[in-house]
């Protein structure tokens, strides 16, 4: 079975640009979460979506937004990119929301902002 | 606010030795504590997890020790192998918060042959 897939693998943008990152969860999983992992640090929670509704948001500015589609795939959008947005963006899927379900992480999208 | 602190930042162990990674948390509402293993180019993968109603959990060569009163927990890797070389993250969450994990800073483990 395919795991969590993310696209693109790598991305280079310049300051002020906009970026869209995509995630496909494991088949049957309805919850998708996004994390930002800056080099040398642990992942930081950005969003959780379940059944197309936002269920949680971390301490990130409004430049960050996300959505989940009827097929449970998800997009993370970042506007007005800053140098500090350079990081590995991880998507994780789980079967449901509510009580903790094991999360399965994708390989991530490496974003570099120049 | 760093709610989960992890140490050491890096660790070098000889093959067959014991690797020990420590974490401390601040939020007493946390009630689920997983450990993740991350290889270069891969996303984190769940290794082992514990709830605070037990003081120890063992799965194969991996053991979590949990001290609720001290708000600390640790990962022990027995008989460490070169294949264990990876970055390890402790994490914490409230079971009712769904998927919101709070991660430690990570420990880069190197096991020399």
Coordinates of N, CA and C in Angstrom, one line a residue:
Chain A
X1 N 0.8 -1.2 0.0 CA 0.0 0.0 0.0 C 0.9 1.2 0.0
X2 N 0.4 2.3 -0.7 CA 1.2 3.5 -0.8 C 1.1 4.2 0.6
X3 N 2.2 4.9 1.0 CA 2.1 5.7 2.1 C 1.6 7.1 1.8
X4 N 1.9 8.0 2.7 CA 1.6 9.4 2.5 C 2.5 10.0 1.4
X5 N 1.9 10.6 0.4 CA 2.7 11.2 -0.7 C 2.6 12.7 -0.7
X6 N 3.7 13.3 -1.0 CA 3.8 14.8 -1.0 C 4.4 15.3 -2.3
X7 N 4.0 16.4 -2.8 CA 4.6 17.0 -4.0 C 4.6 18.5 -3.9
X8 N 5.6 19.1 -4.5 CA 6.8 18.5 -5.0 C 7.8 18.1 -3.9
X9 N 8.8 17.4 -4.3 CA 9.8 17.0 -3.4 C 10.7 18.2 -2.9
X10 N 11.1 19.0 -3.9 CA 11.9 20.2 -3.6 C 11.3 21.4 -4.3
X11 N 11.5 22.6 -3.7 CA 10.9 23.8 -4.3 C 11.8 24.9 -3.9
X12 N 12.1 25.8 -4.9 CA 12.9 27.0 -4.6 C 12.0 28.2 -5.0
X13 N 11.9 29.1 -4.1 CA 11.1 30.3 -4.4 C 11.9 31.5 -3.9
X14 N 11.4 32.7 -4.3 CA 12.0 33.9 -3.8 C 11.1 34.6 -2.9
X15 N 11.6 35.5 -2.1 CA 10.8 36.2 -1.1 C 9.7 36.9 -1.7
X16 N 8.5 36.9 -1.1 CA 7.3 37.6 -1.5 C 6.4 36.7 -2.4
X17 N 7.0 35.6 -2.9 CA 6.2 34.7 -3.8 C 5.2 33.9 -2.9
X18 N 4.4 33.1 -3.7 CA 3.4 32.3 -3.1 C 3.8 30.8 -3.4
X19 N 3.4 29.9 -2.5 CA 3.7 28.5 -2.8 C 2.5 27.6 -2.3
X20 N 2.3 26.5 -3.1 CA 1.3 25.5 -2.8 C 1.9 24.2 -2.7
X21 N 1.8 23.5 -1.5 CA 2.3 22.2 -1.3 C 1.1 21.2 -1.3
X22 N 1.3 20.0 -1.8 CA 0.2 19.0 -1.9 C 0.5 17.8 -1.1
X23 N -0.5 17.2 -0.6 CA -0.4 15.9 0.2 C -1.6 15.0 -0.1
X24 N -1.2 13.7 -0.3 CA -2.2 12.7 -0.5 C -2.1 11.7 0.7
X25 N -3.2 11.5 1.5 CA -3.0 10.7 2.6 C -3.1 9.2 2.3
X26 N -2.8 8.4 3.2 CA -3.0 6.9 3.1 C -4.5 6.7 2.8
X27 N -4.7 5.7 1.9 CA -6.1 5.4 1.5 C -6.9 5.0 2.8
X28 N -8.1 5.6 3.0 CA -8.9 5.4 4.2 C -8.7 6.3 5.3
X29 N -7.6 7.1 5.2 CA -7.4 8.1 6.3 C -8.1 9.4 5.9
X30 N -8.8 9.9 7.0 CA -9.6 11.1 6.7 C -9.0 12.4 7.4
X31 N -8.0 12.2 8.1 CA -7.4 13.4 8.8 C -6.0 13.7 8.2
X32 N -5.7 14.9 8.0 CA -4.4 15.3 7.5 C -3.9 16.5 8.4
X33 N -2.6 16.4 8.8 CA -2.0 17.4 9.5 C -0.7 17.9 8.8
X34 N -0.4 19.1 9.0 CA 0.8 19.7 8.4 C 1.8 20.2 9.5
X35 N 3.0 20.0 9.3 CA 4.1 20.4 10.2 C 5.2 21.1 9.4
X36 N 5.8 22.0 10.1 CA 7.0 22.7 9.5 C 8.2 22.2 10.3
X37 N 9.3 21.7 9.6 CA 10.5 21.3 10.3 C 11.7 22.1 9.8
X38 N 12.1 23.1 10.6 CA 13.3 23.8 10.3 C 14.5 23.0 10.6
X39 N 15.5 23.2 9.8 CA 16.7 22.4 9.9 C 17.3 22.4 11.3
X40 N 17.5 21.2 11.8 CA 18.0 21.0 13.2 C 17.0 21.1 14.3
X41 N 15.7 21.2 14.0 CA 14.7 21.3 15.0 C 13.6 20.3 14.8
X42 N 12.8 20.1 15.8 CA 11.7 19.2 15.7 C 10.5 19.8 14.9
X43 N 9.7 19.0 14.3 CA 8.5 19.5 13.6 C 7.6 20.4 14.5
X44 N 7.1 21.4 13.8 CA 6.1 22.3 14.5 C 4.8 22.2 13.8
X45 N 3.7 22.0 14.7 CA 2.4 21.8 14.1 C 1.8 23.0 13.5
X46 N 1.3 22.9 12.3 CA 0.7 24.1 11.6 C -0.8 24.0 11.6
X47 N -1.3 22.9 11.0 CA -2.8 22.7 10.8 C -3.2 21.2 11.0
X48 N -4.4 21.0 11.4 CA -5.0 19.7 11.2 C -6.4 19.9 10.5
X49 N -6.7 19.0 9.5 CA -7.9 19.0 8.8 C -8.5 17.6 9.0
X50 N -9.9 17.6 9.2 CA -10.6 16.4 9.2 C -11.9 16.6 8.5
X51 N -12.3 15.7 7.6 CA -13.5 15.8 6.9 C -13.7 17.3 6.3
X52 N -12.6 17.8 5.8 CA -12.6 19.1 5.1 C -12.7 20.3 6.0
X53 N -12.7 20.0 7.3 CA -12.9 21.1 8.3 C -11.6 21.3 9.1
X54 N -11.2 22.5 9.4 CA -10.0 22.8 10.2 C -10.3 22.3 11.6
X55 N -9.5 21.5 12.2 CA -9.7 21.0 13.6 C -8.6 21.6 14.5
X56 N -7.6 22.2 14.0 CA -6.6 22.7 14.9 C -5.6 23.6 14.1
X57 N -5.1 24.6 14.7 CA -4.1 25.5 14.1 C -3.0 25.8 15.1
X58 N -1.8 25.8 14.6 CA -0.6 26.1 15.4 C -0.4 27.6 15.4
X59 N 0.7 28.0 16.0 CA 1.1 29.4 16.1 C 1.8 29.9 14.9
X60 N 1.1 30.0 13.8 CA 1.7 30.4 12.5 C 0.8 31.6 12.0
X61 N 1.5 32.5 11.3 CA 0.8 33.7 10.8 C -0.3 33.3 9.8
X62 N -1.2 34.3 9.5 CA -2.2 34.1 8.5 C -1.7 33.9 7.1
X63 N -0.5 34.1 6.9 CA 0.1 33.8 5.6 C 0.0 32.3 5.2
X64 N -0.2 31.6 6.3 CA -0.3 30.1 6.1 C -1.8 29.7 6.1
X65 N -2.2 29.0 5.1 CA -3.5 28.5 5.0 C -3.5 27.1 4.4
X66 N -4.6 26.4 4.6 CA -4.7 25.0 4.1 C -6.1 24.7 3.8
X67 N -6.3 23.6 3.1 CA -7.6 23.1 2.8 C -7.6 21.6 2.5
X68 N -8.7 21.0 2.7 CA -8.8 19.5 2.5 C -9.9 19.3 1.5
X69 N -9.7 18.4 0.5 CA -10.6 18.2 -0.5 C -11.5 17.0 -0.2
X70 N -12.6 16.8 -1.0 CA -13.5 15.6 -0.7 C -12.8 14.3 -0.8
X71 N -11.7 14.2 -1.5 CA -10.9 12.9 -1.5 C -9.9 12.8 -0.4
X72 N -10.0 13.8 0.5 CA -9.1 13.9 1.7 C -7.7 14.3 1.4
X73 N -7.3 14.6 0.2 CA -6.0 15.2 -0.1 C -6.1 16.6 0.5
X74 N -4.9 17.2 0.5 CA -4.8 18.5 1.2 C -3.8 19.4 0.5
X75 N -4.0 20.7 0.6 CA -3.0 21.7 0.1 C -2.6 22.6 1.3
X76 N -1.3 22.9 1.3 CA -0.9 24.0 2.2 C -0.4 25.1 1.4
X77 N -0.9 26.3 1.7 CA -0.6 27.5 0.9 C 0.2 28.5 1.8
X78 N 1.2 29.1 1.3 CA 2.0 30.1 2.1 C 2.2 31.3 1.2
X79 N 1.7 32.4 1.6 CA 1.8 33.7 0.9 C 2.9 34.5 1.4
X80 N 3.3 35.4 0.5 CA 4.4 36.4 0.9 C 5.5 35.8 1.6
X81 N 6.2 34.8 0.9 CA 7.2 34.0 1.5 C 8.3 34.9 2.1
X82 N 8.8 34.4 3.3 CA 9.9 35.0 3.9 C 11.1 34.0 4.0
X83 N 12.3 34.5 4.2 CA 13.5 33.7 4.2 C 13.3 32.6 5.3
X84 N 12.6 33.0 6.4 CA 12.4 32.1 7.5 C 11.4 31.0 7.3
X85 N 10.8 31.0 6.1 CA 9.8 30.0 5.8 C 10.6 28.8 5.2
X86 N 11.8 28.9 4.9 CA 12.6 27.8 4.4 C 12.6 26.7 5.4
X87 N 12.2 25.5 5.0 CA 12.0 24.4 5.9 C 11.6 23.2 5.2
X88 N 11.5 22.0 5.9 CA 10.9 20.8 5.4 C 9.4 20.8 5.8
X89 N 8.5 20.7 4.9 CA 7.1 20.7 5.3 C 6.6 19.3 5.2
X90 N 6.1 18.8 6.3 CA 5.7 17.4 6.5 C 4.1 17.4 6.5
X91 N 3.6 16.4 5.9 CA 2.2 16.1 5.9 C 2.1 14.7 6.7
X92 N 1.1 14.6 7.5 CA 0.8 13.4 8.2 C -0.6 13.0 8.1
X93 N -0.9 11.8 7.9 CA -2.3 11.4 7.9 C -2.6 10.4 9.0
X94 N -3.9 10.4 9.4 CA -4.4 9.4 10.4 C -5.8 9.1 10.1
X95 N -6.3 8.0 10.7 CA -7.6 7.5 10.3 C -8.7 8.5 10.7
X96 N -8.6 9.0 11.9 CA -9.7 9.9 12.3 C -9.1 11.0 13.2
X97 N -10.0 11.9 13.7 CA -9.6 12.9 14.6 C -10.1 12.6 16.0
X98 N -10.1 13.5 16.9 CA -10.6 13.2 18.2 C -9.5 12.5 19.0
X99 N -9.8 11.4 19.6 CA -8.7 10.7 20.3 C -7.5 10.4 19.4
X100 N -6.3 10.3 20.0 CA -5.1 10.2 19.2 C -5.1 8.9 18.4
X101 N -4.8 9.2 17.1 CA -4.6 8.1 16.2 C -3.2 8.2 15.7
X102 N -2.5 7.0 15.5 CA -1.2 7.1 15.0 C -1.1 7.9 13.7
X103 N -0.1 8.8 13.6 CA 0.0 9.6 12.4 C 1.2 9.0 11.6
X104 N 0.9 9.0 10.3 CA 1.9 8.5 9.3 C 2.4 9.7 8.5
X105 N 3.7 9.9 8.6 CA 4.3 11.1 7.9 C 4.7 10.7 6.5
X106 N 4.6 11.7 5.6 CA 5.2 11.7 4.3 C 6.6 12.1 4.3
X107 N 7.3 12.0 3.2 CA 8.7 12.4 3.1 C 9.0 13.9 3.2
X108 N 7.9 14.6 3.0 CA 8.1 16.1 3.1 C 8.4 16.8 1.8
X109 N 8.2 18.1 1.8 CA 8.6 19.0 0.7 C 9.6 19.9 1.2
X110 N 10.8 19.9 0.6 CA 11.9 20.8 1.1 C 11.7 22.2 0.3
X111 N 11.3 23.2 1.1 CA 11.1 24.6 0.5 C 12.3 25.4 0.8
X112 N 12.9 26.0 -0.2 CA 14.0 27.0 0.0 C 13.5 28.3 -0.5
X113 N 13.6 29.3 0.3 CA 13.2 30.7 0.0 C 14.5 31.5 -0.1
X114 N 14.7 32.1 -1.3 CA 15.9 32.9 -1.5 C 15.6 34.4 -1.5
Chain B
X1 N 7.2 29.0 22.7 CA 7.3 28.3 24.0 C 7.7 26.9 23.7
X2 N 8.8 26.5 24.3 CA 9.3 25.1 24.1 C 8.7 24.2 25.2
X3 N 7.7 23.4 24.8 CA 7.0 22.6 25.9 C 7.6 21.3 26.1
X4 N 8.4 20.8 25.2 CA 9.1 19.5 25.3 C 10.6 19.8 25.0
X5 N 11.5 19.5 26.0 CA 12.9 19.7 25.9 C 13.6 18.4 25.8
X6 N 14.5 18.2 24.9 CA 15.1 16.9 24.6 C 16.6 17.1 24.7
X7 N 17.3 16.0 25.2 CA 18.7 16.0 25.3 C 19.2 14.6 25.2
X8 N 20.5 14.4 24.8 CA 21.4 15.4 24.2 C 21.0 15.7 22.8
X9 N 21.6 16.7 22.2 CA 21.4 17.1 20.8 C 22.0 16.1 19.9
X10 N 23.1 15.5 20.3 CA 23.7 14.4 19.5 C 24.4 13.4 20.4
X11 N 24.5 12.2 19.9 CA 24.9 11.1 20.7 C 25.7 10.1 19.8
X12 N 26.8 9.7 20.3 CA 27.6 8.7 19.6 C 27.8 7.5 20.5
X13 N 27.5 6.3 20.0 CA 27.5 5.1 20.8 C 28.2 4.0 19.9
X14 N 28.9 3.1 20.6 CA 29.5 2.0 19.9 C 28.5 0.9 19.7
X15 N 28.7 0.1 18.7 CA 27.8 -1.0 18.4 C 27.7 -1.9 19.7
X16 N 26.4 -2.2 20.0 CA 26.2 -3.1 21.2 C 26.0 -2.3 22.5
X17 N 26.2 -1.0 22.4 CA 26.0 -0.2 23.6 C 24.6 0.2 23.8
X18 N 24.4 1.0 24.9 CA 23.0 1.5 25.2 C 23.0 3.0 24.8
X19 N 21.9 3.3 24.1 CA 21.7 4.7 23.8 C 20.6 5.2 24.7
X20 N 20.8 6.4 25.3 CA 19.7 7.0 26.2 C 19.5 8.4 25.8
X21 N 18.2 8.7 25.5 CA 17.8 10.0 25.1 C 16.7 10.5 26.1
X22 N 16.8 11.7 26.6 CA 15.9 12.2 27.6 C 15.0 13.3 27.2
X23 N 13.8 13.4 27.7 CA 12.9 14.5 27.4 C 12.2 14.9 28.7
X24 N 11.9 16.2 28.7 CA 11.1 16.8 29.8 C 10.0 17.6 29.3
X25 N 8.9 17.6 29.9 CA 7.7 18.3 29.4 C 7.2 19.3 30.5
X26 N 6.4 20.3 30.0 CA 5.9 21.3 31.0 C 4.4 21.1 31.2
X27 N 3.7 20.8 30.1 CA 2.3 20.8 30.1 C 1.7 19.5 30.8
X28 N 1.2 19.6 32.0 CA 0.7 18.4 32.7 C -0.5 17.8 32.1
X29 N -1.1 18.5 31.1 CA -2.3 18.0 30.4 C -1.9 16.9 29.3
X30 N -0.6 16.9 29.0 CA -0.2 15.9 28.0 C -0.4 14.5 28.6
X31 N -0.9 13.6 27.7 CA -1.2 12.2 28.2 C -0.9 11.2 27.3
X32 N -0.1 11.5 26.3 CA 0.4 10.5 25.3 C 1.8 10.9 24.8
X33 N 2.7 10.0 24.9 CA 4.1 10.4 24.6 C 4.7 9.4 23.6
X34 N 4.8 9.8 22.3 CA 5.4 8.9 21.3 C 6.8 9.3 21.1
X35 N 7.6 8.4 20.6 CA 8.9 8.6 20.1 C 8.9 8.3 18.6
X36 N 9.6 9.2 17.8 CA 9.7 9.0 16.4 C 11.1 8.9 16.0
X37 N 11.3 8.1 14.9 CA 12.7 7.9 14.3 C 12.6 8.5 12.9
X38 N 13.6 9.3 12.6 CA 13.7 9.9 11.2 C 15.0 9.7 10.6
X39 N 15.0 9.0 9.4 CA 16.1 8.9 8.6 C 16.2 10.0 7.6
X40 N 17.4 10.3 7.1 CA 17.6 11.4 6.1 C 16.7 11.2 4.9
X41 N 16.0 12.2 4.5 CA 15.1 12.2 3.3 C 13.8 11.5 3.6
X42 N 13.5 11.1 4.8 CA 12.3 10.5 5.1 C 11.5 11.3 6.2
X43 N 10.2 11.0 6.3 CA 9.4 11.6 7.4 C 9.6 10.8 8.6
X44 N 9.3 11.4 9.8 CA 9.4 10.7 11.0 C 8.4 9.5 11.0
X45 N 8.9 8.4 11.7 CA 8.1 7.2 11.8 C 7.9 6.8 13.3
X46 N 6.7 6.5 13.7 CA 6.5 6.1 15.1 C 7.3 4.9 15.5
X47 N 8.0 5.0 16.6 CA 8.8 3.9 17.1 C 8.2 3.2 18.2
X48 N 7.8 4.0 19.2 CA 7.2 3.4 20.4 C 6.5 4.5 21.1
X49 N 5.4 4.2 21.9 CA 4.7 5.3 22.6 C 4.2 4.8 24.0
X50 N 4.0 5.8 24.9 CA 3.6 5.4 26.3 C 2.5 6.4 26.8
X51 N 1.7 5.9 27.6 CA 0.7 6.7 28.4 C 1.2 6.8 29.8
X52 N 0.8 7.9 30.5 CA 1.4 8.1 31.9 C 0.9 7.2 32.9
X53 N 0.0 6.2 32.6 CA -0.5 5.3 33.6 C 0.5 4.1 33.8
X54 N 1.5 4.1 33.0 CA 2.6 3.1 33.2 C 3.9 3.7 33.3
X55 N 4.9 3.1 34.0 CA 6.2 3.7 34.2 C 7.2 3.2 33.1
X56 N 6.9 2.1 32.4 CA 7.8 1.6 31.5 C 7.1 0.8 30.4
X57 N 7.6 0.9 29.2 CA 7.1 0.1 28.1 C 8.2 -0.3 27.3
X58 N 8.2 -1.6 26.9 CA 9.3 -2.2 26.2 C 8.8 -2.9 24.9
X59 N 9.5 -2.6 23.8 CA 9.2 -3.2 22.5 C 10.5 -3.6 21.9
X60 N 10.9 -4.9 22.0 CA 12.1 -5.3 21.4 C 13.3 -4.6 22.1
X61 N 14.2 -4.0 21.4 CA 15.4 -3.4 22.0 C 15.0 -1.9 22.5
X62 N 13.8 -1.5 22.3 CA 13.5 -0.1 22.6 C 12.6 -0.1 23.9
X63 N 13.0 0.8 24.8 CA 12.2 0.9 26.1 C 12.0 2.4 26.4
X64 N 10.8 2.7 26.8 CA 10.5 4.0 27.3 C 10.3 3.9 28.8
X65 N 11.0 4.8 29.5 CA 10.8 5.0 30.9 C 10.1 6.3 31.2
X66 N 9.1 6.3 32.1 CA 8.3 7.5 32.3 C 8.2 7.8 33.8
X67 N 8.5 9.1 34.1 CA 8.4 9.5 35.5 C 7.5 10.7 35.5
X68 N 6.2 10.4 35.9 CA 5.2 11.4 35.9 C 5.4 12.6 36.8
X69 N 5.9 12.3 38.0 CA 6.1 13.3 39.0 C 7.2 14.3 38.6
X70 N 8.2 13.8 37.9 CA 9.3 14.6 37.4 C 9.0 15.2 36.0
X71 N 7.9 14.8 35.4 CA 7.5 15.2 34.1 C 8.7 14.9 33.1
X72 N 9.2 13.7 33.2 CA 10.3 13.3 32.3 C 10.1 12.0 31.7
X73 N 10.6 11.7 30.6 CA 10.6 10.4 30.0 C 11.8 10.2 29.1
X74 N 12.2 8.9 28.9 CA 13.4 8.7 28.2 C 13.2 7.4 27.3
X75 N 14.1 7.4 26.3 CA 14.2 6.3 25.4 C 15.5 5.6 25.6
X76 N 15.4 4.3 25.8 CA 16.6 3.5 25.9 C 16.7 2.5 24.7
X77 N 17.8 2.5 24.0 CA 18.0 1.6 22.9 C 19.1 0.6 23.3
X78 N 18.7 -0.6 23.6 CA 19.6 -1.6 24.0 C 20.3 -2.2 22.8
X79 N 21.6 -2.7 23.0 CA 22.3 -3.4 21.9 C 22.2 -2.5 20.6
X80 N 22.6 -1.3 20.7 CA 22.5 -0.3 19.6 C 23.3 -0.9 18.3
X81 N 22.6 -0.7 17.2 CA 23.2 -1.2 15.9 C 23.4 0.0 15.0
X82 N 24.4 -0.1 14.0 CA 24.6 1.0 13.1 C 23.3 1.4 12.3
X83 N 22.4 0.4 12.1 CA 21.1 0.7 11.4 C 20.2 1.6 12.3
X84 N 20.6 1.8 13.6 CA 19.8 2.6 14.4 C 20.2 4.1 14.3
X85 N 21.2 4.3 13.5 CA 21.7 5.7 13.3 C 20.6 6.5 12.6
X86 N 20.1 7.5 13.3 CA 19.0 8.3 12.8 C 18.8 9.5 13.7
X87 N 17.8 10.3 13.4 CA 17.4 11.3 14.4 C 16.2 10.9 15.1
X88 N 16.2 11.0 16.4 CA 15.1 10.6 17.3 C 14.4 11.8 17.9
X89 N 13.1 11.8 17.8 CA 12.3 12.9 18.4 C 11.3 12.3 19.4
X90 N 11.3 12.9 20.6 CA 10.2 12.7 21.5 C 9.1 13.6 21.2
X91 N 7.9 13.3 21.6 CA 6.8 14.1 21.4 C 5.8 13.9 22.5
X92 N 4.8 14.9 22.5 CA 3.8 14.8 23.5 C 2.5 15.3 22.9
X93 N 1.4 14.8 23.4 CA 0.1 15.3 23.0 C -1.0 15.0 24.0
X94 N -2.1 15.6 23.9 CA -3.3 15.3 24.6 C -4.1 14.4 23.7
X95 N -4.6 13.3 24.2 CA -5.3 12.4 23.4 C -6.5 13.0 22.8
X96 N -7.1 13.9 23.5 CA -8.3 14.6 23.0 C -8.0 15.7 22.0
X97 N -6.8 16.0 21.8 CA -6.4 17.1 20.9 C -6.2 16.5 19.5
X98 N -6.5 15.3 19.3 CA -6.3 14.7 17.9 C -4.9 14.6 17.5
X99 N -4.5 15.2 16.5 CA -3.2 15.0 15.9 C -2.1 16.0 16.3
X100 N -2.4 16.9 17.2 CA -1.5 18.0 17.4 C -0.3 17.5 18.3
X101 N 0.8 17.1 17.7 CA 2.0 16.7 18.4 C 2.9 17.9 18.7
X102 N 3.4 17.9 19.9 CA 4.5 18.8 20.3 C 5.8 18.0 20.4
X103 N 6.7 18.4 19.5 CA 8.0 17.6 19.4 C 9.1 18.3 20.2
X104 N 10.0 17.4 20.6 CA 11.3 17.9 21.1 C 12.2 18.3 20.0
X105 N 13.4 18.8 20.3 CA 14.3 19.3 19.3 C 15.0 18.3 18.5
X106 N 15.0 17.1 19.0 CA 15.7 16.0 18.2 C 17.0 15.6 18.8
X107 N 17.4 14.3 18.6 CA 18.7 13.8 19.0 C 19.3 13.1 17.8
X108 N 20.4 13.5 17.3 CA 21.1 12.7 16.2 C 21.9 11.6 16.8
X109 N 21.5 10.4 16.6 CA 22.3 9.3 17.1 C 23.1 8.6 16.0
X110 N 24.4 8.4 16.3 CA 25.3 7.7 15.5 C 25.8 6.5 16.2
X111 N 25.7 5.3 15.6 CA 26.2 4.1 16.2 C 27.3 3.6 15.4
X112 N 28.5 3.6 16.0 CA 29.7 3.2 15.2 C 29.9 1.7 15.2
X113 N 30.3 1.1 14.1 CA 30.5 -0.3 14.0 C 31.6 -0.9 14.9

